Amino acid sequence: MQEAFSYHRTVAPMLWAIVALAVGELLVVHLLVSLRWPALAWPLFGLTAASILWLVFWIRSLRSHPHRLDGDELLLSTGSLRTLRIPLAAIDLVATGWGPGEHNGRGAINTVPLAHPNRLLRLKAPLTVRKAEYDRVALRIDDAEPFDAAMAKLGIPVR
C-alpha cells in the first residue's frame, strides 16, 4: 500500500515570499555594494543568485516529494532536502491538537519549514535521528482527513 500526502500548498507560499525578499535584496544591496566596493559586487551577485536558484528548485521539489505511506513506513519529506523514515509500528498516536510548544520543544522534531504543523505523531519509543532522540514528530499535511483515515485504517489512533 502506497499513499501520498501533499504539504506544498501551505508551505510553498511562505517560501516564495522569501524568494521575493531575496530578489529585492539582490537588487538593492548589491547596487549599493557595487557603488562602494566594485570588486565585491560580482562575487556577491553570483553567490546570491545561486542561493535564490537553489531555493527555487527546493520549493519546486516540495510538490514532487510528498509525505508517503509506503508499506510499513511513513516517509516524511522536506522536499528534496531530507526524508525522515518512521516505522508505523513506532507510532503511538496521531494528535490533531496539542499544547503550546509541544511540537518544537525538547524531544520533538519539526519537519515543517516556515509553517505551523497540523499533526503531531507521538511515538512509542524515541526515534534516533542524527544522534538525537525524538519522541514526537510534527508535520504539515494540506488535506489531513485522508491522512487521518489512512492512519486509523492501520489501527493508529487519531485524536
CSV table of N, CA and C in Angstrom, one decimal:
chain,number,residue,atom,x,y,z
A,1,MET,N,0.8,-1.2,0.0
A,1,MET,CA,0.0,0.0,0.0
A,1,MET,C,0.9,1.2,0.0
A,2,GLN,N,0.7,2.1,-1.0
A,2,GLN,CA,1.4,3.4,-1.0
A,2,GLN,C,0.4,4.5,-1.2
A,3,GLU,N,0.5,5.5,-0.3
A,3,GLU,CA,-0.3,6.7,-0.5
A,3,GLU,C,0.5,7.9,-0.3
A,4,ALA,N,0.2,9.0,-1.0
A,4,ALA,CA,1.0,10.2,-0.9
A,4,ALA,C,0.1,11.3,-0.3
A,5,PHE,N,0.7,12.2,0.5
A,5,PHE,CA,0.0,13.3,1.2
A,5,PHE,C,0.8,14.6,1.0
A,6,SER,N,0.2,15.5,0.3
A,6,SER,CA,0.9,16.7,-0.1
A,6,SER,C,1.0,17.7,1.1
A,7,TYR,N,2.0,18.6,1.1
A,7,TYR,CA,2.1,19.6,2.1
A,7,TYR,C,2.6,20.9,1.5
A,8,HIS,N,2.8,20.9,0.1
A,8,HIS,CA,3.4,22.1,-0.5
A,8,HIS,C,2.4,23.3,-0.6
A,9,ARG,N,1.1,23.1,-0.6
A,9,ARG,CA,0.2,24.2,-0.8
A,9,ARG,C,0.2,25.2,0.4
A,10,THR,N,0.6,24.7,1.6
A,10,THR,CA,0.6,25.6,2.8
A,10,THR,C,2.0,26.1,3.1
A,11,VAL,N,3.0,25.3,2.6
A,11,VAL,CA,4.4,25.7,2.9
A,11,VAL,C,5.0,26.6,1.8
A,12,ALA,N,4.8,26.3,0.6
A,12,ALA,CA,5.4,27.0,-0.5
A,12,ALA,C,5.1,28.5,-0.6
A,13,PRO,N,3.9,28.9,-0.3
A,13,PRO,CA,3.7,30.4,-0.4
A,13,PRO,C,4.6,31.2,0.5
A,14,MET,N,4.8,30.7,1.7
A,14,MET,CA,5.7,31.5,2.6
A,14,MET,C,7.2,31.4,2.1
A,15,LEU,N,7.6,30.3,1.5
A,15,LEU,CA,8.9,30.2,0.9
A,15,LEU,C,9.1,31.1,-0.3
A,16,TRP,N,8.0,31.2,-1.1
A,16,TRP,CA,8.1,32.1,-2.3
A,16,TRP,C,8.2,33.6,-1.8
A,17,ALA,N,7.6,33.9,-0.7
A,17,ALA,CA,7.8,35.3,-0.1
A,17,ALA,C,9.3,35.5,0.2
A,18,ILE,N,10.0,34.5,0.7
A,18,ILE,CA,11.4,34.6,1.0
A,18,ILE,C,12.2,34.8,-0.3
A,19,VAL,N,11.8,34.1,-1.4
A,19,VAL,CA,12.4,34.3,-2.7
A,19,VAL,C,12.3,35.8,-3.1
A,20,ALA,N,11.1,36.3,-3.0
A,20,ALA,CA,10.8,37.7,-3.4
A,20,ALA,C,11.7,38.7,-2.6
A,21,LEU,N,11.8,38.4,-1.3
A,21,LEU,CA,12.7,39.3,-0.5
A,21,LEU,C,14.1,39.1,-0.9
A,22,ALA,N,14.6,37.9,-1.2
A,22,ALA,CA,15.9,37.7,-1.7
A,22,ALA,C,16.2,38.4,-3.0
A,23,VAL,N,15.2,38.5,-3.9
A,23,VAL,CA,15.4,39.2,-5.2
A,23,VAL,C,15.5,40.7,-4.9
A,24,GLY,N,14.7,41.2,-4.0
A,24,GLY,CA,14.8,42.6,-3.6
A,24,GLY,C,16.1,42.9,-3.0
A,25,GLU,N,16.6,42.0,-2.1
A,25,GLU,CA,17.9,42.2,-1.5
A,25,GLU,C,19.0,42.2,-2.6
A,26,LEU,N,18.9,41.3,-3.6
A,26,LEU,CA,19.8,41.2,-4.7
A,26,LEU,C,19.9,42.6,-5.4
A,27,LEU,N,18.8,43.2,-5.7
A,27,LEU,CA,18.8,44.4,-6.5
A,27,LEU,C,19.3,45.6,-5.6
A,28,VAL,N,18.8,45.8,-4.4
A,28,VAL,CA,19.1,47.0,-3.7
A,28,VAL,C,20.5,46.9,-3.0
A,29,VAL,N,20.8,45.9,-2.3
A,29,VAL,CA,22.1,45.8,-1.6
A,29,VAL,C,23.2,45.6,-2.5
A,30,HIS,N,23.1,44.9,-3.6
A,30,HIS,CA,24.2,44.7,-4.5
A,30,HIS,C,24.5,46.0,-5.3
A,31,LEU,N,23.4,46.7,-5.5
A,31,LEU,CA,23.7,48.0,-6.2
A,31,LEU,C,24.5,48.9,-5.3
A,32,LEU,N,24.2,49.0,-4.0
A,32,LEU,CA,24.9,49.8,-3.0
A,32,LEU,C,26.3,49.2,-2.9
A,33,VAL,N,26.5,47.9,-2.8
A,33,VAL,CA,27.8,47.4,-2.7
A,33,VAL,C,28.7,47.7,-4.0
A,34,SER,N,28.1,47.6,-5.1
A,34,SER,CA,28.8,47.9,-6.4
A,34,SER,C,29.3,49.4,-6.4
A,35,LEU,N,28.6,50.3,-5.8
A,35,LEU,CA,29.0,51.7,-5.8
A,35,LEU,C,30.2,51.9,-4.9
A,36,ARG,N,30.2,51.2,-3.8
A,36,ARG,CA,31.3,51.4,-2.8
A,36,ARG,C,32.5,50.4,-3.0
A,37,TRP,N,32.2,49.1,-3.2
A,37,TRP,CA,33.3,48.1,-3.4
A,37,TRP,C,33.0,47.3,-4.7
A,38,PRO,N,33.3,47.9,-5.9
A,38,PRO,CA,33.0,47.2,-7.1
A,38,PRO,C,33.6,45.8,-7.3
A,39,ALA,N,34.7,45.5,-6.7
A,39,ALA,CA,35.3,44.2,-6.8
A,39,ALA,C,34.5,43.1,-6.1
A,40,LEU,N,33.7,43.5,-5.1
A,40,LEU,CA,32.9,42.5,-4.4
A,40,LEU,C,31.5,42.3,-5.0
A,41,ALA,N,31.1,43.2,-5.9
A,41,ALA,CA,29.8,43.2,-6.5
A,41,ALA,C,29.5,41.9,-7.2
A,42,TRP,N,30.3,41.5,-8.1
A,42,TRP,CA,30.0,40.3,-8.9
A,42,TRP,C,30.1,39.0,-8.1
A,43,PRO,N,31.1,38.8,-7.3
A,43,PRO,CA,31.1,37.6,-6.5
A,43,PRO,C,29.8,37.5,-5.6
A,44,LEU,N,29.5,38.6,-5.0
A,44,LEU,CA,28.3,38.7,-4.1
A,44,LEU,C,27.0,38.4,-4.9
A,45,PHE,N,27.0,39.0,-6.1
A,45,PHE,CA,25.8,38.7,-7.0
A,45,PHE,C,25.7,37.3,-7.3
A,46,GLY,N,26.8,36.7,-7.7
A,46,GLY,CA,26.8,35.2,-8.1
A,46,GLY,C,26.4,34.3,-6.9
A,47,LEU,N,26.9,34.6,-5.7
A,47,LEU,CA,26.5,33.9,-4.5
A,47,LEU,C,25.0,34.0,-4.2
A,48,THR,N,24.5,35.2,-4.3
A,48,THR,CA,23.1,35.4,-4.0
A,48,THR,C,22.2,34.8,-5.1
A,49,ALA,N,22.6,35.0,-6.3
A,49,ALA,CA,21.8,34.4,-7.4
A,49,ALA,C,21.8,32.8,-7.3
A,50,ALA,N,22.9,32.2,-7.0
A,50,ALA,CA,23.0,30.8,-6.8
A,50,ALA,C,22.1,30.3,-5.6
A,51,SER,N,22.1,31.1,-4.6
A,51,SER,CA,21.2,30.8,-3.4
A,51,SER,C,19.8,30.9,-3.8
A,52,ILE,N,19.4,31.9,-4.5
A,52,ILE,CA,18.0,32.1,-5.0
A,52,ILE,C,17.6,30.9,-5.9
A,53,LEU,N,18.5,30.6,-6.8
A,53,LEU,CA,18.2,29.4,-7.7
A,53,LEU,C,18.0,28.1,-6.9
A,54,TRP,N,18.9,27.9,-5.9
A,54,TRP,CA,18.8,26.7,-5.1
A,54,TRP,C,17.4,26.7,-4.4
A,55,LEU,N,17.0,27.9,-3.8
A,55,LEU,CA,15.8,28.0,-3.1
A,55,LEU,C,14.6,27.7,-4.0
A,56,VAL,N,14.6,28.2,-5.2
A,56,VAL,CA,13.5,28.0,-6.2
A,56,VAL,C,13.4,26.5,-6.5
A,57,PHE,N,14.6,25.8,-6.7
A,57,PHE,CA,14.5,24.4,-7.0
A,57,PHE,C,14.0,23.6,-5.8
A,58,TRP,N,14.4,24.0,-4.6
A,58,TRP,CA,13.9,23.3,-3.4
A,58,TRP,C,12.4,23.5,-3.2
A,59,ILE,N,11.9,24.7,-3.4
A,59,ILE,CA,10.5,24.9,-3.3
A,59,ILE,C,9.7,24.1,-4.3
A,60,ARG,N,10.2,24.0,-5.5
A,60,ARG,CA,9.5,23.2,-6.5
A,60,ARG,C,9.6,21.7,-6.2
A,61,SER,N,10.6,21.3,-5.4
A,61,SER,CA,10.7,19.9,-5.0
A,61,SER,C,9.7,19.5,-4.0
A,62,LEU,N,9.1,20.4,-3.3
A,62,LEU,CA,8.1,20.1,-2.3
A,62,LEU,C,6.9,19.4,-2.9
A,63,ARG,N,6.5,19.8,-4.1
A,63,ARG,CA,5.4,19.1,-4.8
A,63,ARG,C,5.8,17.7,-5.2
A,64,SER,N,7.0,17.5,-5.7
A,64,SER,CA,7.4,16.2,-6.2
A,64,SER,C,7.8,15.2,-5.1
A,65,HIS,N,8.0,15.7,-3.9
A,65,HIS,CA,8.4,14.8,-2.7
A,65,HIS,C,7.3,14.9,-1.6
A,66,PRO,N,6.2,14.4,-1.8
A,66,PRO,CA,5.1,14.4,-0.8
A,66,PRO,C,5.5,13.5,0.4
A,67,HIS,N,4.8,13.6,1.5
A,67,HIS,CA,4.8,12.6,2.5
A,67,HIS,C,4.2,11.3,2.0
A,68,ARG,N,4.8,10.2,2.3
A,68,ARG,CA,4.3,8.9,1.7
A,68,ARG,C,4.1,7.9,2.8
A,69,LEU,N,3.0,7.1,2.7
A,69,LEU,CA,2.8,5.9,3.5
A,69,LEU,C,3.2,4.8,2.5
A,70,ASP,N,4.3,4.1,2.9
A,70,ASP,CA,4.9,3.1,2.0
A,70,ASP,C,5.1,1.9,2.7
A,71,GLY,N,4.3,0.9,2.5
A,71,GLY,CA,4.5,-0.4,3.2
A,71,GLY,C,4.3,-0.2,4.7
A,72,ASP,N,5.4,-0.5,5.5
A,72,ASP,CA,5.3,-0.4,6.9
A,72,ASP,C,6.0,0.8,7.4
A,73,GLU,N,6.2,1.8,6.6
A,73,GLU,CA,6.9,3.1,7.0
A,73,GLU,C,6.1,4.3,6.5
A,74,LEU,N,6.2,5.3,7.3
A,74,LEU,CA,5.8,6.7,6.9
A,74,LEU,C,7.0,7.5,6.6
A,75,LEU,N,7.1,8.0,5.4
A,75,LEU,CA,8.2,8.8,4.9
A,75,LEU,C,7.8,10.2,4.9
A,76,LEU,N,8.4,11.0,5.7
A,76,LEU,CA,8.1,12.4,5.8
A,76,LEU,C,9.2,13.2,5.1
A,77,SER,N,8.9,13.9,4.1
A,77,SER,CA,9.8,14.6,3.3
A,77,SER,C,9.8,16.1,3.6
A,78,THR,N,11.0,16.7,3.4
A,78,THR,CA,11.1,18.1,3.4
A,78,THR,C,11.7,18.5,2.0
A,79,GLY,N,10.8,18.3,1.0
A,79,GLY,CA,11.3,18.5,-0.4
A,79,GLY,C,12.4,17.5,-0.7
A,80,SER,N,13.4,17.9,-1.5
A,80,SER,CA,14.5,17.1,-1.8
A,80,SER,C,15.6,17.2,-0.7
A,81,LEU,N,15.3,18.0,0.3
A,81,LEU,CA,16.4,18.2,1.3
A,81,LEU,C,16.6,17.0,2.2
A,82,ARG,N,15.5,16.4,2.7
A,82,ARG,CA,15.6,15.3,3.6
A,82,ARG,C,14.3,14.5,3.7
A,83,THR,N,14.5,13.2,4.0
A,83,THR,CA,13.3,12.3,4.3
A,83,THR,C,13.5,11.6,5.6
A,84,LEU,N,12.5,11.7,6.4
A,84,LEU,CA,12.5,11.0,7.7
A,84,LEU,C,11.7,9.8,7.6
A,85,ARG,N,12.3,8.6,7.9
A,85,ARG,CA,11.6,7.4,7.9
A,85,ARG,C,11.1,7.0,9.3
A,86,ILE,N,9.8,6.8,9.4
A,86,ILE,CA,9.2,6.4,10.7
A,86,ILE,C,8.5,5.1,10.5
A,87,PRO,N,8.9,4.0,11.2
A,87,PRO,CA,8.2,2.8,11.1
A,87,PRO,C,6.7,3.0,11.7
A,88,LEU,N,5.8,2.4,11.0
A,88,LEU,CA,4.4,2.6,11.5
A,88,LEU,C,4.2,1.9,12.9
A,89,ALA,N,4.9,0.9,13.2
A,89,ALA,CA,4.8,0.2,14.5
A,89,ALA,C,5.3,1.1,15.6
A,90,ALA,N,6.1,2.2,15.3
A,90,ALA,CA,6.6,3.1,16.3
A,90,ALA,C,5.6,4.2,16.7
A,91,ILE,N,4.6,4.4,15.9
A,91,ILE,CA,3.6,5.5,16.1
A,91,ILE,C,2.6,5.1,17.1
A,92,ASP,N,2.5,5.8,18.2
A,92,ASP,CA,1.5,5.5,19.2
A,92,ASP,C,0.2,6.3,18.9
A,93,LEU,N,0.3,7.5,18.5
A,93,LEU,CA,-0.9,8.3,18.3
A,93,LEU,C,-0.6,9.4,17.3
A,94,VAL,N,-1.7,9.8,16.5
A,94,VAL,CA,-1.6,11.0,15.7
A,94,VAL,C,-2.5,12.0,16.4
A,95,ALA,N,-1.8,13.1,16.9
A,95,ALA,CA,-2.5,14.1,17.6
A,95,ALA,C,-2.9,15.2,16.6
A,96,THR,N,-4.2,15.7,16.7
A,96,THR,CA,-4.7,16.8,15.9
A,96,THR,C,-4.6,18.1,16.7
A,97,GLY,N,-4.4,18.0,18.0
A,97,GLY,CA,-4.2,19.2,18.8
A,97,GLY,C,-3.2,18.9,19.9
A,98,TRP,N,-2.5,19.9,20.4
A,98,TRP,CA,-1.5,19.7,21.4
A,98,TRP,C,-1.2,21.1,22.1
A,99,GLY,N,-0.5,21.0,23.2
A,99,GLY,CA,-0.2,22.2,23.9
A,99,GLY,C,0.8,23.1,23.3
A,100,PRO,N,0.9,24.3,23.7
A,100,PRO,CA,1.9,25.3,23.1
A,100,PRO,C,3.3,24.8,23.3
A,101,GLY,N,4.1,24.8,22.2
A,101,GLY,CA,5.5,24.5,22.2
A,101,GLY,C,5.8,23.0,22.2
A,102,GLU,N,4.8,22.2,22.2
A,102,GLU,CA,5.0,20.7,22.3
A,102,GLU,C,5.5,20.2,20.9
A,103,HIS,N,5.2,20.9,19.8
A,103,HIS,CA,5.7,20.5,18.5
A,103,HIS,C,7.1,20.9,18.2
A,104,ASN,N,7.7,21.7,19.0
A,104,ASN,CA,9.1,22.1,18.8
A,104,ASN,C,10.0,22.2,20.0
A,105,GLY,N,9.5,21.6,21.1
A,105,GLY,CA,10.2,21.5,22.3
A,105,GLY,C,11.3,20.4,22.3
A,106,ARG,N,11.9,20.2,23.5
A,106,ARG,CA,12.9,19.1,23.6
A,106,ARG,C,12.2,17.8,23.3
A,107,GLY,N,12.8,17.0,22.5
A,107,GLY,CA,12.3,15.6,22.2
A,107,GLY,C,11.4,15.6,21.0
A,108,ALA,N,11.2,16.8,20.3
A,108,ALA,CA,10.3,16.9,19.2
A,108,ALA,C,11.1,17.3,18.0
A,109,ILE,N,10.8,16.7,16.8
A,109,ILE,CA,11.4,17.2,15.6
A,109,ILE,C,10.3,17.7,14.7
A,110,ASN,N,10.5,19.0,14.2
A,110,ASN,CA,9.5,19.7,13.4
A,110,ASN,C,9.9,19.6,12.0
A,111,THR,N,9.2,18.9,11.1
A,111,THR,CA,9.5,18.7,9.7
A,111,THR,C,8.9,19.8,8.8
A,112,VAL,N,8.3,20.8,9.4
A,112,VAL,CA,7.6,21.8,8.6
A,112,VAL,C,8.4,23.1,8.5
A,113,PRO,N,8.9,23.4,7.3
A,113,PRO,CA,9.6,24.7,7.2
A,113,PRO,C,8.6,25.9,7.1
A,114,LEU,N,8.8,26.8,8.0
A,114,LEU,CA,8.0,28.1,7.9
A,114,LEU,C,6.5,28.0,8.0
A,115,ALA,N,6.0,26.9,8.5
A,115,ALA,CA,4.5,26.9,8.7
A,115,ALA,C,4.2,26.1,10.0
A,116,HIS,N,3.0,26.3,10.5
A,116,HIS,CA,2.6,25.6,11.7
A,116,HIS,C,2.2,24.2,11.4
A,117,PRO,N,2.6,23.2,12.1
A,117,PRO,CA,2.2,21.8,11.8
A,117,PRO,C,0.7,21.6,12.2
A,118,ASN,N,0.1,20.7,11.5
A,118,ASN,CA,-1.3,20.4,11.9
A,118,ASN,C,-1.5,18.9,12.4
A,119,ARG,N,-0.4,18.2,12.4
A,119,ARG,CA,-0.4,16.8,13.0
A,119,ARG,C,0.9,16.6,13.8
A,120,LEU,N,0.7,15.9,14.9
A,120,LEU,CA,1.9,15.6,15.8
A,120,LEU,C,1.8,14.1,16.0
A,121,LEU,N,2.9,13.4,15.6
A,121,LEU,CA,3.0,12.0,15.8
A,121,LEU,C,3.6,11.8,17.2
A,122,ARG,N,3.0,11.1,18.1
A,122,ARG,CA,3.6,10.7,19.3
A,122,ARG,C,4.1,9.2,19.2
A,123,LEU,N,5.3,9.0,19.5
A,123,LEU,CA,6.0,7.7,19.2
A,123,LEU,C,6.0,6.9,20.5
A,124,LYS,N,6.0,5.6,20.3
A,124,LYS,CA,6.0,4.6,21.4
A,124,LYS,C,7.4,4.7,22.1
A,125,ALA,N,8.4,4.8,21.3
A,125,ALA,CA,9.8,4.8,21.8
A,125,ALA,C,10.5,5.9,21.0
A,126,PRO,N,11.5,6.5,21.7
A,126,PRO,CA,12.2,7.6,20.9
A,126,PRO,C,12.9,7.1,19.6
A,127,LEU,N,12.9,7.9,18.7
A,127,LEU,CA,13.5,7.7,17.3
A,127,LEU,C,14.8,8.4,17.3
A,128,THR,N,15.8,7.8,16.9
A,128,THR,CA,17.2,8.4,16.8
A,128,THR,C,17.4,8.9,15.4
A,129,VAL,N,17.6,10.3,15.4
A,129,VAL,CA,17.9,10.9,14.1
A,129,VAL,C,19.2,11.8,14.4
A,130,ARG,N,20.2,11.5,13.6
A,130,ARG,CA,21.5,12.3,13.8
A,130,ARG,C,21.9,12.4,15.2
A,131,LYS,N,22.0,11.3,15.9
A,131,LYS,CA,22.5,11.2,17.3
A,131,LYS,C,21.6,11.8,18.3
A,132,ALA,N,20.4,12.3,18.0
A,132,ALA,CA,19.5,12.9,18.9
A,132,ALA,C,18.2,12.0,18.9
A,133,GLU,N,17.5,12.0,20.1
A,133,GLU,CA,16.3,11.1,20.2
A,133,GLU,C,15.1,12.0,20.3
A,134,TYR,N,14.1,11.6,19.5
A,134,TYR,CA,12.8,12.3,19.5
A,134,TYR,C,11.7,11.4,19.8
A,135,ASP,N,10.7,11.8,20.6
A,135,ASP,CA,9.5,11.0,20.8
A,135,ASP,C,8.3,11.7,20.2
A,136,ARG,N,8.4,12.8,19.5
A,136,ARG,CA,7.3,13.5,18.8
A,136,ARG,C,7.8,14.0,17.5
A,137,VAL,N,7.0,13.9,16.5
A,137,VAL,CA,7.3,14.4,15.1
A,137,VAL,C,6.1,15.2,14.7
A,138,ALA,N,6.4,16.5,14.4
A,138,ALA,CA,5.4,17.4,13.9
A,138,ALA,C,5.5,17.5,12.4
A,139,LEU,N,4.3,17.5,11.7
A,139,LEU,CA,4.2,17.5,10.3
A,139,LEU,C,3.0,18.4,9.8
A,140,ARG,N,3.1,18.8,8.6
A,140,ARG,CA,2.0,19.5,8.0
A,140,ARG,C,1.5,18.7,6.8
A,141,ILE,N,0.2,18.7,6.7
A,141,ILE,CA,-0.5,18.0,5.5
A,141,ILE,C,-1.5,18.9,5.0
A,142,ASP,N,-1.6,19.1,3.7
A,142,ASP,CA,-2.6,20.0,3.1
A,142,ASP,C,-4.0,19.6,3.4
A,143,ASP,N,-4.3,18.3,3.1
A,143,ASP,CA,-5.6,17.8,3.3
A,143,ASP,C,-5.5,16.6,4.3
A,144,ALA,N,-5.7,16.9,5.6
A,144,ALA,CA,-5.3,16.0,6.7
A,144,ALA,C,-6.4,14.8,6.8
A,145,GLU,N,-7.6,15.0,6.3
A,145,GLU,CA,-8.6,14.0,6.5
A,145,GLU,C,-8.2,12.6,5.9
A,146,PRO,N,-7.7,12.6,4.7
A,146,PRO,CA,-7.3,11.3,4.1
A,146,PRO,C,-6.1,10.7,4.9
A,147,PHE,N,-5.2,11.5,5.4
A,147,PHE,CA,-4.1,11.0,6.2
A,147,PHE,C,-4.6,10.4,7.5
A,148,ASP,N,-5.6,11.1,8.2
A,148,ASP,CA,-6.1,10.6,9.4
A,148,ASP,C,-6.9,9.3,9.1
A,149,ALA,N,-7.6,9.2,8.0
A,149,ALA,CA,-8.3,8.0,7.7
A,149,ALA,C,-7.4,6.8,7.4
A,150,ALA,N,-6.3,7.1,6.7
A,150,ALA,CA,-5.3,6.0,6.4
A,150,ALA,C,-4.6,5.5,7.7
A,151,MET,N,-4.3,6.4,8.6
A,151,MET,CA,-3.7,6.0,9.9
A,151,MET,C,-4.7,5.2,10.7
A,152,ALA,N,-5.9,5.7,10.8
A,152,ALA,CA,-6.9,5.0,11.5
A,152,ALA,C,-7.2,3.6,11.0
A,153,LYS,N,-7.1,3.5,9.6
A,153,LYS,CA,-7.3,2.2,9.0
A,153,LYS,C,-6.2,1.2,9.4
A,154,LEU,N,-5.0,1.8,9.7
A,154,LEU,CA,-3.9,0.9,10.1
A,154,LEU,C,-3.9,0.6,11.6
A,155,GLY,N,-4.9,1.2,12.3
A,155,GLY,CA,-5.0,0.9,13.7
A,155,GLY,C,-4.3,1.9,14.6
A,156,ILE,N,-3.9,3.0,14.0
A,156,ILE,CA,-3.2,4.1,14.8
A,156,ILE,C,-4.2,5.1,15.2
A,157,PRO,N,-4.4,5.3,16.5
A,157,PRO,CA,-5.5,6.3,16.9
A,157,PRO,C,-5.2,7.7,16.5
A,158,VAL,N,-6.2,8.4,16.1
A,158,VAL,CA,-6.1,9.8,15.7
A,158,VAL,C,-7.0,10.6,16.7
A,159,ARG,N,-6.4,11.5,17.4
A,159,ARG,CA,-7.2,12.3,18.4
A,159,ARG,C,-6.8,13.7,18.3
